[in-house]
């Protein structure tokens, strides 16, 4: 497969105009606000310091354009609460939502499944027509009682509301208070009905508020705070990512009090306010609770990025700077320790990936955080965008991408297909819904929501896996064995 140079690639502004021309005037006007290119930052004198926060975001999708977004229930149950391992998470409503969200993400955890860990289980109140008519409060109570009988070692229960619950007015808060008193356990009602907000982003916020109102202030566990205590917030342990991060942080001398939601326990979440610093990886999903802890408990927070060696080193140094000289010295020692591994990975894979182009469309932090991992391998980012970002996400993205990069928010199925077809990147990184249509175009693809059954990608060891996977996708000989459907034989 020949590598394209920057000069070979299409004019992104013209491409946007071509895409918009296919829409009716009203839809065209709305979608034009969500598509742009990264502009030079006014005070920026380097190529990788751009401005892309003029792109409109967190706005209701245009009906009929096949958005790839999820709903508030997905944001709460699938992201924030689902990976908490020692609690049972009930999908309160019809079976469909619970079935669809059943183990769809690879949130690794330790423990004995069905005894003290329940991440891969699915619990639902299985609403029927009579429950819609007469209400499901009593059914919810009965479900919680059954869970207590079947799984007595659970540390608590969350109730994840589906759409019908908000429509019929079930009082899940009252049920939670009653069962908390009956069982003397944490019962958390989460008003995350799918129709709330414009995407899964509001589900994150609602879930964070539930942690604030129903978990913070709990007993936690016997634990004496120390000088080097930190929390990892917003890491969901996809393929073991949180474990890779934890190893590095502990190697530089820090004590990880809690890591959530990936491989998290209820006690860890309750202990979180005792730490000295919150480290947030996925800003979009967990900045709310970090801000709350800063405002009410005085726990400061900072973002970090463990994708790719350049950002790992920068993040370790920035984290260490919050502590004393001993931590700073250990951070430098750890960076030096892993440099031979980095050198070996770059020596093997950079010549095979240099100059290859990537088009990204993911959620959470990935459209900006993984950019530098590709840059470390010598790859170029042709375009990047988010499913459910807010304005501050795009503001942060400008720090990672080059001027002229194609930017798209809540991209439609038509737009994404057109961008891929025209740009013809060497690799597309997106979700499972986009995987097979992209591969049918003859373009390599990596599923960047859950690492395509691989991982971890965080940390130095994760970078070695990341580089291998990108090379395996792009340089696989299969792409030379068939022609794209639109290429007719002579």
GROMACS .gro file of C-alpha atoms in nm:
model
  490
    1UNK     CA    1   0.000   0.000   0.000
    2UNK     CA    2   0.152   0.331  -0.108
    3UNK     CA    3   0.182   0.600   0.156
    4UNK     CA    4   0.023   0.932   0.072
    5UNK     CA    5   0.208   1.257   0.125
    6UNK     CA    6   0.036   1.565   0.264
    7UNK     CA    7   0.033   1.713  -0.086
    8UNK     CA    8  -0.164   1.415  -0.218
    9UNK     CA    9  -0.454   1.459   0.021
   10UNK     CA   10  -0.772   1.647  -0.069
   11UNK     CA   11  -0.850   2.004   0.030
   12UNK     CA   12  -1.048   1.958   0.352
   13UNK     CA   13  -1.243   2.282   0.319
   14UNK     CA   14  -1.357   2.181  -0.029
   15UNK     CA   15  -1.442   1.833   0.099
   16UNK     CA   16  -1.666   1.982   0.368
   17UNK     CA   17  -1.847   2.192   0.107
   18UNK     CA   18  -1.897   1.885  -0.110
   19UNK     CA   19  -2.040   1.686   0.180
   20UNK     CA   20  -2.275   1.964   0.287
   21UNK     CA   21  -2.406   2.006  -0.068
   22UNK     CA   22  -2.586   1.671  -0.039
   23UNK     CA   23  -2.813   1.798   0.242
   24UNK     CA   24  -3.135   1.998   0.227
   25UNK     CA   25  -3.078   2.366   0.309
   26UNK     CA   26  -3.198   2.339   0.671
   27UNK     CA   27  -2.985   2.035   0.752
   28UNK     CA   28  -2.695   2.188   0.561
   29UNK     CA   29  -2.706   2.499   0.779
   30UNK     CA   30  -2.709   2.293   1.098
   31UNK     CA   31  -2.434   2.051   1.002
   32UNK     CA   32  -2.204   2.326   0.872
   33UNK     CA   33  -2.147   2.433   1.234
   34UNK     CA   34  -2.007   2.090   1.322
   35UNK     CA   35  -1.749   2.053   1.041
   36UNK     CA   36  -1.428   2.250   1.010
   37UNK     CA   37  -1.050   2.235   0.999
   38UNK     CA   38  -0.805   2.316   1.275
   39UNK     CA   39  -0.695   2.677   1.249
   40UNK     CA   40  -0.363   2.828   1.366
   41UNK     CA   41  -0.376   2.936   1.729
   42UNK     CA   42  -0.343   3.313   1.755
   43UNK     CA   43  -0.052   3.292   1.995
   44UNK     CA   44   0.088   2.970   1.855
   45UNK     CA   45   0.423   2.955   1.680
   46UNK     CA   46   0.441   2.580   1.639
   47UNK     CA   47   0.263   2.352   1.395
   48UNK     CA   48   0.103   2.148   1.675
   49UNK     CA   49  -0.083   2.428   1.849
   50UNK     CA   50  -0.415   2.476   1.677
   51UNK     CA   51  -0.760   2.612   1.735
   52UNK     CA   52  -1.064   2.396   1.674
   53UNK     CA   53  -1.305   2.507   1.946
   54UNK     CA   54  -1.516   2.699   1.692
   55UNK     CA   55  -1.676   2.363   1.604
   56UNK     CA   56  -2.022   2.342   1.760
   57UNK     CA   57  -2.076   2.049   1.995
   58UNK     CA   58  -2.314   1.901   2.252
   59UNK     CA   59  -2.610   1.994   2.032
   60UNK     CA   60  -2.906   1.773   1.943
   61UNK     CA   61  -2.841   1.554   1.639
   62UNK     CA   62  -3.024   1.625   1.316
   63UNK     CA   63  -3.306   1.367   1.281
   64UNK     CA   64  -3.252   1.118   1.002
   65UNK     CA   65  -2.875   1.160   0.961
   66UNK     CA   66  -2.775   0.836   1.138
   67UNK     CA   67  -2.583   0.969   1.435
   68UNK     CA   68  -2.340   0.728   1.598
   69UNK     CA   69  -2.403   0.864   1.949
   70UNK     CA   70  -2.528   0.670   2.249
   71UNK     CA   71  -2.783   0.773   2.511
   72UNK     CA   72  -2.773   0.890   2.873
   73UNK     CA   73  -2.833   0.533   2.996
   74UNK     CA   74  -2.528   0.418   2.797
   75UNK     CA   75  -2.318   0.695   2.951
   76UNK     CA   76  -2.416   0.601   3.304
   77UNK     CA   77  -2.448   0.224   3.298
   78UNK     CA   78  -2.200   0.142   3.024
   79UNK     CA   79  -1.927   0.384   3.124
   80UNK     CA   80  -1.934   0.522   3.478
   81UNK     CA   81  -2.118   0.264   3.689
   82UNK     CA   82  -2.091  -0.064   3.499
   83UNK     CA   83  -1.721  -0.128   3.571
   84UNK     CA   84  -1.763  -0.088   3.952
   85UNK     CA   85  -1.710  -0.453   4.027
   86UNK     CA   86  -1.850  -0.527   4.374
   87UNK     CA   87  -2.187  -0.360   4.316
   88UNK     CA   88  -2.480  -0.500   4.122
   89UNK     CA   89  -2.613  -0.268   3.850
   90UNK     CA   90  -2.980  -0.314   3.763
   91UNK     CA   91  -3.110  -0.206   3.423
   92UNK     CA   92  -3.452  -0.088   3.535
   93UNK     CA   93  -3.691  -0.123   3.243
   94UNK     CA   94  -3.746  -0.355   2.945
   95UNK     CA   95  -3.481  -0.617   2.871
   96UNK     CA   96  -3.350  -0.460   2.549
   97UNK     CA   97  -3.128  -0.187   2.695
   98UNK     CA   98  -2.975  -0.423   2.948
   99UNK     CA   99  -2.913  -0.688   2.687
  100UNK     CA  100  -2.749  -0.440   2.449
  101UNK     CA  101  -2.520  -0.306   2.723
  102UNK     CA  102  -2.427  -0.650   2.855
  103UNK     CA  103  -2.045  -0.679   2.866
  104UNK     CA  104  -2.003  -0.469   2.553
  105UNK     CA  105  -1.685  -0.310   2.691
  106UNK     CA  106  -1.377  -0.502   2.803
  107UNK     CA  107  -1.360  -0.367   3.159
  108UNK     CA  108  -1.109  -0.603   3.318
  109UNK     CA  109  -1.133  -0.667   3.691
  110UNK     CA  110  -1.000  -0.892   3.965
  111UNK     CA  111  -1.225  -1.099   4.189
  112UNK     CA  112  -1.454  -1.398   4.165
  113UNK     CA  113  -1.738  -1.342   3.921
  114UNK     CA  114  -2.074  -1.404   4.081
  115UNK     CA  115  -1.931  -1.398   4.432
  116UNK     CA  116  -1.775  -1.058   4.493
  117UNK     CA  117  -1.756  -0.919   4.137
  118UNK     CA  118  -2.046  -0.869   3.896
  119UNK     CA  119  -1.918  -0.664   3.597
  120UNK     CA  120  -1.995  -0.930   3.336
  121UNK     CA  121  -2.340  -1.006   3.479
  122UNK     CA  122  -2.658  -0.842   3.355
  123UNK     CA  123  -2.949  -0.772   3.591
  124UNK     CA  124  -3.278  -0.632   3.465
  125UNK     CA  125  -3.627  -0.581   3.601
  126UNK     CA  126  -3.754  -0.701   3.261
  127UNK     CA  127  -4.050  -0.463   3.228
  128UNK     CA  128  -4.363  -0.598   3.065
  129UNK     CA  129  -4.670  -0.411   2.945
  130UNK     CA  130  -4.843  -0.439   3.285
  131UNK     CA  131  -4.540  -0.275   3.451
  132UNK     CA  132  -4.568   0.021   3.215
  133UNK     CA  133  -4.935   0.055   3.308
  134UNK     CA  134  -4.917  -0.004   3.684
  135UNK     CA  135  -4.561   0.102   3.762
  136UNK     CA  136  -4.251  -0.094   3.855
  137UNK     CA  137  -4.160   0.022   4.206
  138UNK     CA  138  -4.268  -0.302   4.372
  139UNK     CA  139  -4.095  -0.506   4.104
  140UNK     CA  140  -3.776  -0.310   4.165
  141UNK     CA  141  -3.795  -0.379   4.539
  142UNK     CA  142  -3.845  -0.749   4.474
  143UNK     CA  143  -3.547  -0.752   4.233
  144UNK     CA  144  -3.320  -0.595   4.495
  145UNK     CA  145  -3.435  -0.852   4.752
  146UNK     CA  146  -3.367  -1.138   4.509
  147UNK     CA  147  -3.018  -1.000   4.439
  148UNK     CA  148  -2.948  -0.988   4.812
  149UNK     CA  149  -3.054  -1.352   4.846
  150UNK     CA  150  -2.859  -1.478   4.545
  151UNK     CA  151  -2.545  -1.263   4.585
  152UNK     CA  152  -2.512  -1.172   4.953
  153UNK     CA  153  -2.149  -1.052   4.917
  154UNK     CA  154  -2.246  -0.760   4.695
  155UNK     CA  155  -2.157  -0.423   4.849
  156UNK     CA  156  -2.453  -0.239   4.705
  157UNK     CA  157  -2.686  -0.186   4.411
  158UNK     CA  158  -2.736   0.084   4.150
  159UNK     CA  159  -3.062   0.134   3.965
  160UNK     CA  160  -3.000   0.245   3.607
  161UNK     CA  161  -3.324   0.392   3.470
  162UNK     CA  162  -3.428   0.324   3.114
  163UNK     CA  163  -3.658   0.553   2.913
  164UNK     CA  164  -3.996   0.415   3.029
  165UNK     CA  165  -3.908   0.486   3.394
  166UNK     CA  166  -3.895   0.858   3.334
  167UNK     CA  167  -4.215   0.847   3.131
  168UNK     CA  168  -4.426   0.660   3.387
  169UNK     CA  169  -4.274   0.829   3.692
  170UNK     CA  170  -4.138   0.539   3.900
  171UNK     CA  171  -4.001   0.681   4.226
  172UNK     CA  172  -3.669   0.498   4.230
  173UNK     CA  173  -3.529   0.742   4.486
  174UNK     CA  174  -3.791   0.633   4.741
  175UNK     CA  175  -3.721   0.267   4.667
  176UNK     CA  176  -3.348   0.327   4.713
  177UNK     CA  177  -3.396   0.496   5.050
  178UNK     CA  178  -3.628   0.218   5.169
  179UNK     CA  179  -3.398  -0.065   5.062
  180UNK     CA  180  -3.092   0.111   5.199
  181UNK     CA  181  -3.264   0.113   5.538
  182UNK     CA  182  -3.385  -0.246   5.505
  183UNK     CA  183  -3.054  -0.395   5.391
  184UNK     CA  184  -2.807  -0.147   5.542
  185UNK     CA  185  -2.629  -0.128   5.207
  186UNK     CA  186  -2.563   0.146   4.954
  187UNK     CA  187  -2.849   0.162   4.704
  188UNK     CA  188  -2.799   0.427   4.434
  189UNK     CA  189  -3.083   0.548   4.209
  190UNK     CA  190  -2.951   0.688   3.880
  191UNK     CA  191  -3.198   0.894   3.676
  192UNK     CA  192  -3.024   0.820   3.345
  193UNK     CA  193  -3.325   0.766   3.118
  194UNK     CA  194  -3.198   0.742   2.762
  195UNK     CA  195  -3.399   1.034   2.630
  196UNK     CA  196  -3.225   1.282   2.864
  197UNK     CA  197  -2.982   1.522   2.699
  198UNK     CA  198  -2.840   1.497   2.349
  199UNK     CA  199  -2.598   1.207   2.397
  200UNK     CA  200  -2.434   0.975   2.649
  201UNK     CA  201  -2.250   1.278   2.788
  202UNK     CA  202  -2.540   1.378   3.012
  203UNK     CA  203  -2.545   1.020   3.140
  204UNK     CA  204  -2.187   1.068   3.260
  205UNK     CA  205  -2.288   1.385   3.441
  206UNK     CA  206  -2.594   1.225   3.601
  207UNK     CA  207  -2.383   0.926   3.712
  208UNK     CA  208  -2.123   1.160   3.865
  209UNK     CA  209  -2.399   1.342   4.053
  210UNK     CA  210  -2.525   1.008   4.184
  211UNK     CA  211  -2.176   0.930   4.317
  212UNK     CA  212  -2.171   1.272   4.482
  213UNK     CA  213  -2.515   1.234   4.644
  214UNK     CA  214  -2.525   0.864   4.734
  215UNK     CA  215  -2.162   0.747   4.771
  216UNK     CA  216  -1.941   1.034   4.886
  217UNK     CA  217  -1.940   1.044   5.264
  218UNK     CA  218  -1.971   0.667   5.298
  219UNK     CA  219  -1.767   0.466   5.545
  220UNK     CA  220  -1.504   0.342   5.301
  221UNK     CA  221  -1.246   0.110   5.454
  222UNK     CA  222  -0.988   0.134   5.731
  223UNK     CA  223  -0.729   0.350   5.566
  224UNK     CA  224  -0.486   0.607   5.700
  225UNK     CA  225  -0.413   0.887   5.447
  226UNK     CA  226  -0.052   0.941   5.340
  227UNK     CA  227   0.156   1.210   5.169
  228UNK     CA  228   0.167   1.037   4.830
  229UNK     CA  229  -0.195   0.924   4.797
  230UNK     CA  230  -0.362   0.970   4.458
  231UNK     CA  231  -0.676   0.860   4.276
  232UNK     CA  232  -0.698   0.746   3.914
  233UNK     CA  233  -1.028   0.883   3.787
  234UNK     CA  234  -1.189   0.815   3.449
  235UNK     CA  235  -0.996   0.502   3.355
  236UNK     CA  236  -1.225   0.212   3.274
  237UNK     CA  237  -0.953  -0.054   3.249
  238UNK     CA  238  -1.023  -0.140   2.887
  239UNK     CA  239  -0.800  -0.439   2.819
  240UNK     CA  240  -0.612  -0.369   3.143
  241UNK     CA  241  -0.529   0.000   3.082
  242UNK     CA  242  -0.576   0.104   3.445
  243UNK     CA  243  -0.339  -0.166   3.564
  244UNK     CA  244  -0.068  -0.037   3.327
  245UNK     CA  245  -0.119   0.316   3.458
  246UNK     CA  246  -0.117   0.201   3.818
  247UNK     CA  247   0.215   0.019   3.771
  248UNK     CA  248   0.386   0.337   3.647
  249UNK     CA  249   0.240   0.558   3.919
  250UNK     CA  250   0.340   0.316   4.192
  251UNK     CA  251   0.688   0.283   4.041
  252UNK     CA  252   0.747   0.656   4.087
  253UNK     CA  253   0.647   0.621   4.453
  254UNK     CA  254   0.281   0.718   4.461
  255UNK     CA  255   0.008   0.525   4.642
  256UNK     CA  256  -0.306   0.465   4.435
  257UNK     CA  257  -0.592   0.488   4.684
  258UNK     CA  258  -0.864   0.426   4.429
  259UNK     CA  259  -0.901   0.367   4.058
  260UNK     CA  260  -1.246   0.406   3.913
  261UNK     CA  261  -1.451   0.301   3.751
  262UNK     CA  262  -1.232   0.025   3.604
  263UNK     CA  263  -1.168  -0.253   3.858
  264UNK     CA  264  -1.316  -0.026   4.127
  265UNK     CA  265  -1.483  -0.115   4.453
  266UNK     CA  266  -1.741   0.086   4.643
  267UNK     CA  267  -1.495   0.134   4.930
  268UNK     CA  268  -1.238   0.283   4.692
  269UNK     CA  269  -1.491   0.538   4.572
  270UNK     CA  270  -1.578   0.626   4.932
  271UNK     CA  271  -1.209   0.663   5.020
  272UNK     CA  272  -1.133   0.890   4.723
  273UNK     CA  273  -1.171   1.226   4.906
  274UNK     CA  274  -0.888   1.127   5.143
  275UNK     CA  275  -0.627   1.139   4.864
  276UNK     CA  276  -0.391   1.429   4.791
  277UNK     CA  277  -0.450   1.447   4.415
  278UNK     CA  278  -0.699   1.328   4.156
  279UNK     CA  279  -0.552   1.221   3.822
  280UNK     CA  280  -0.818   1.227   3.552
  281UNK     CA  281  -0.770   1.038   3.229
  282UNK     CA  282  -1.112   1.068   3.064
  283UNK     CA  283  -1.193   1.433   3.125
  284UNK     CA  284  -1.531   1.425   2.957
  285UNK     CA  285  -1.682   1.150   3.169
  286UNK     CA  286  -1.541   1.230   3.514
  287UNK     CA  287  -1.446   1.598   3.539
  288UNK     CA  288  -1.770   1.665   3.730
  289UNK     CA  289  -1.684   1.456   4.034
  290UNK     CA  290  -1.324   1.582   4.032
  291UNK     CA  291  -1.448   1.940   4.042
  292UNK     CA  292  -1.684   1.849   4.326
  293UNK     CA  293  -1.403   1.696   4.532
  294UNK     CA  294  -1.188   2.001   4.470
  295UNK     CA  295  -1.463   2.243   4.575
  296UNK     CA  296  -1.588   2.053   4.881
  297UNK     CA  297  -1.292   1.844   5.004
  298UNK     CA  298  -1.003   2.048   4.866
  299UNK     CA  299  -0.861   1.764   4.653
  300UNK     CA  300  -0.694   1.919   4.346
  301UNK     CA  301  -0.709   1.746   4.009
  302UNK     CA  302  -0.510   1.737   3.688
  303UNK     CA  303  -0.535   1.563   3.352
  304UNK     CA  304  -0.275   1.317   3.234
  305UNK     CA  305  -0.214   1.117   2.917
  306UNK     CA  306  -0.047   0.776   2.913
  307UNK     CA  307  -0.080   0.712   2.537
  308UNK     CA  308   0.263   0.703   2.371
  309UNK     CA  309   0.609   0.764   2.520
  310UNK     CA  310   0.624   1.140   2.465
  311UNK     CA  311   0.302   1.200   2.661
  312UNK     CA  312   0.383   0.935   2.922
  313UNK     CA  313   0.710   1.111   3.005
  314UNK     CA  314   0.547   1.456   3.004
  315UNK     CA  315   0.263   1.334   3.226
  316UNK     CA  316   0.491   1.155   3.473
  317UNK     CA  317   0.699   1.472   3.510
  318UNK     CA  318   0.390   1.691   3.553
  319UNK     CA  319   0.246   1.455   3.815
  320UNK     CA  320   0.576   1.427   3.999
  321UNK     CA  321   0.604   1.806   4.009
  322UNK     CA  322   0.304   1.806   4.245
  323UNK     CA  323   0.511   1.614   4.501
  324UNK     CA  324   0.857   1.637   4.656
  325UNK     CA  325   1.200   1.586   4.501
  326UNK     CA  326   1.210   1.215   4.583
  327UNK     CA  327   0.905   1.152   4.360
  328UNK     CA  328   1.052   1.370   4.086
  329UNK     CA  329   1.380   1.177   4.095
  330UNK     CA  330   1.196   0.844   4.079
  331UNK     CA  331   0.991   0.968   3.784
  332UNK     CA  332   1.310   1.042   3.591
  333UNK     CA  333   1.446   0.700   3.685
  334UNK     CA  334   1.130   0.529   3.559
  335UNK     CA  335   1.137   0.722   3.230
  336UNK     CA  336   1.501   0.621   3.182
  337UNK     CA  337   1.423   0.260   3.274
  338UNK     CA  338   1.168   0.225   2.994
  339UNK     CA  339   1.363   0.418   2.729
  340UNK     CA  340   1.529   0.103   2.588
  341UNK     CA  341   1.183  -0.050   2.538
  342UNK     CA  342   1.065   0.267   2.361
  343UNK     CA  343   1.375   0.269   2.140
  344UNK     CA  344   1.323  -0.095   2.044
  345UNK     CA  345   0.956  -0.037   1.957
  346UNK     CA  346   1.034   0.271   1.747
  347UNK     CA  347   1.323   0.097   1.572
  348UNK     CA  348   1.097  -0.190   1.471
  349UNK     CA  349   0.772  -0.014   1.384
  350UNK     CA  350   0.843   0.348   1.294
  351UNK     CA  351   1.002   0.264   0.955
  352UNK     CA  352   0.691   0.059   0.871
  353UNK     CA  353   0.445   0.329   0.980
  354UNK     CA  354   0.624   0.656   0.902
  355UNK     CA  355   0.401   0.895   0.707
  356UNK     CA  356   0.091   0.676   0.724
  357UNK     CA  357  -0.233   0.872   0.769
  358UNK     CA  358  -0.503   0.807   1.029
  359UNK     CA  359  -0.865   0.920   1.052
  360UNK     CA  360  -1.014   0.904   1.403
  361UNK     CA  361  -1.373   0.917   1.525
  362UNK     CA  362  -1.424   0.803   1.881
  363UNK     CA  363  -1.565   0.919   2.215
  364UNK     CA  364  -1.429   1.025   2.551
  365UNK     CA  365  -1.064   1.130   2.540
  366UNK     CA  366  -0.933   0.922   2.250
  367UNK     CA  367  -0.977   1.169   1.959
  368UNK     CA  368  -0.702   1.381   2.116
  369UNK     CA  369  -0.508   1.162   2.359
  370UNK     CA  370  -0.414   0.888   2.111
  371UNK     CA  371  -0.297   1.147   1.856
  372UNK     CA  372   0.050   1.175   2.011
  373UNK     CA  373   0.093   0.797   2.020
  374UNK     CA  374   0.049   0.802   1.642
  375UNK     CA  375   0.287   1.098   1.617
  376UNK     CA  376   0.548   0.903   1.814
  377UNK     CA  377   0.531   0.640   1.539
  378UNK     CA  378   0.572   0.905   1.270
  379UNK     CA  379   0.208   0.885   1.157
  380UNK     CA  380  -0.012   1.176   1.046
  381UNK     CA  381  -0.364   1.257   1.168
  382UNK     CA  382  -0.582   1.347   0.869
  383UNK     CA  383  -0.896   1.406   1.074
  384UNK     CA  384  -1.037   1.359   1.421
  385UNK     CA  385  -1.371   1.412   1.593
  386UNK     CA  386  -1.589   1.322   1.888
  387UNK     CA  387  -1.926   1.156   1.930
  388UNK     CA  388  -2.031   1.354   2.238
  389UNK     CA  389  -1.773   1.625   2.310
  390UNK     CA  390  -1.830   1.967   2.464
  391UNK     CA  391  -1.657   2.290   2.367
  392UNK     CA  392  -1.378   2.245   2.621
  393UNK     CA  393  -1.289   1.909   2.463
  394UNK     CA  394  -1.226   2.074   2.128
  395UNK     CA  395  -1.030   2.350   2.298
  396UNK     CA  396  -0.800   2.086   2.448
  397UNK     CA  397  -0.776   1.902   2.116
  398UNK     CA  398  -0.600   2.199   1.956
  399UNK     CA  399  -0.295   2.128   2.172
  400UNK     CA  400  -0.245   1.792   2.001
  401UNK     CA  401  -0.330   1.832   1.633
  402UNK     CA  402  -0.175   2.018   1.342
  403UNK     CA  403  -0.326   2.312   1.159
  404UNK     CA  404  -0.543   2.198   0.869
  405UNK     CA  405  -0.657   1.873   1.034
  406UNK     CA  406  -1.017   1.788   0.948
  407UNK     CA  407  -1.246   1.829   1.253
  408UNK     CA  408  -1.598   1.687   1.279
  409UNK     CA  409  -1.844   1.669   1.568
  410UNK     CA  410  -2.121   1.408   1.591
  411UNK     CA  411  -2.034   1.310   1.235
  412UNK     CA  412  -2.316   1.146   1.040
  413UNK     CA  413  -2.288   0.810   0.873
  414UNK     CA  414  -2.289   0.978   0.530
  415UNK     CA  415  -2.024   1.235   0.624
  416UNK     CA  416  -1.785   0.982   0.773
  417UNK     CA  417  -1.817   0.749   0.476
  418UNK     CA  418  -1.756   1.038   0.237
  419UNK     CA  419  -1.453   1.159   0.433
  420UNK     CA  420  -1.302   0.809   0.435
  421UNK     CA  421  -1.377   0.748   0.071
  422UNK     CA  422  -1.224   1.079  -0.041
  423UNK     CA  423  -0.923   1.103   0.192
  424UNK     CA  424  -0.846   0.730   0.166
  425UNK     CA  425  -0.643   0.724   0.490
  426UNK     CA  426  -0.407   0.439   0.560
  427UNK     CA  427  -0.600   0.360   0.879
  428UNK     CA  428  -0.934   0.445   1.039
  429UNK     CA  429  -0.978   0.429   1.416
  430UNK     CA  430  -1.342   0.432   1.525
  431UNK     CA  431  -1.614   0.210   1.673
  432UNK     CA  432  -1.766  -0.127   1.596
  433UNK     CA  433  -2.050   0.025   1.391
  434UNK     CA  434  -1.801   0.175   1.148
  435UNK     CA  435  -1.559  -0.118   1.134
  436UNK     CA  436  -1.698  -0.342   0.865
  437UNK     CA  437  -1.816  -0.073   0.622
  438UNK     CA  438  -1.465   0.075   0.634
  439UNK     CA  439  -1.297  -0.259   0.575
  440UNK     CA  440  -1.529  -0.318   0.279
  441UNK     CA  441  -1.379  -0.002   0.128
  442UNK     CA  442  -1.042  -0.178   0.143
  443UNK     CA  443  -0.914   0.042   0.426
  444UNK     CA  444  -0.749  -0.097   0.743
  445UNK     CA  445  -0.941  -0.037   1.065
  446UNK     CA  446  -0.884  -0.054   1.441
  447UNK     CA  447  -1.171  -0.048   1.688
  448UNK     CA  448  -1.059   0.232   1.918
  449UNK     CA  449  -1.338   0.212   2.177
  450UNK     CA  450  -1.224  -0.120   2.322
  451UNK     CA  451  -0.895  -0.183   2.140
  452UNK     CA  452  -1.035  -0.447   1.904
  453UNK     CA  453  -0.995  -0.727   2.160
  454UNK     CA  454  -0.636  -0.625   2.231
  455UNK     CA  455  -0.469  -0.392   2.481
  456UNK     CA  456  -0.372  -0.246   2.710
  457UNK     CA  457  -0.267   0.067   2.520
  458UNK     CA  458  -0.178   0.281   2.824
  459UNK     CA  459   0.178   0.299   2.952
  460UNK     CA  460   0.509   0.188   2.803
  461UNK     CA  461   0.415  -0.179   2.771
  462UNK     CA  462   0.085  -0.067   2.622
  463UNK     CA  463   0.264   0.142   2.360
  464UNK     CA  464   0.445  -0.169   2.238
  465UNK     CA  465   0.108  -0.341   2.192
  466UNK     CA  466  -0.039  -0.030   2.029
  467UNK     CA  467   0.246  -0.009   1.774
  468UNK     CA  468   0.217  -0.381   1.696
  469UNK     CA  469  -0.159  -0.356   1.642
  470UNK     CA  470  -0.137  -0.052   1.412
  471UNK     CA  471   0.133  -0.222   1.206
  472UNK     CA  472  -0.067  -0.545   1.197
  473UNK     CA  473  -0.370  -0.357   1.064
  474UNK     CA  474  -0.199  -0.134   0.807
  475UNK     CA  475   0.066  -0.371   0.671
  476UNK     CA  476  -0.149  -0.683   0.662
  477UNK     CA  477  -0.106  -0.834   0.313
  478UNK     CA  478  -0.480  -0.901   0.287
  479UNK     CA  479  -0.540  -0.545   0.160
  480UNK     CA  480  -0.352  -0.627  -0.160
  481UNK     CA  481  -0.563  -0.933  -0.234
  482UNK     CA  482  -0.889  -0.766  -0.339
  483UNK     CA  483  -1.015  -0.455  -0.516
  484UNK     CA  484  -1.259  -0.204  -0.377
  485UNK     CA  485  -1.615  -0.254  -0.512
  486UNK     CA  486  -1.612   0.067  -0.717
  487UNK     CA  487  -1.297  -0.035  -0.904
  488UNK     CA  488  -1.410  -0.218  -1.214
  489UNK     CA  489  -1.174  -0.448  -1.397
  490UNK     CA  490  -1.057  -0.319  -1.735
   0.00000   0.00000   0.00000
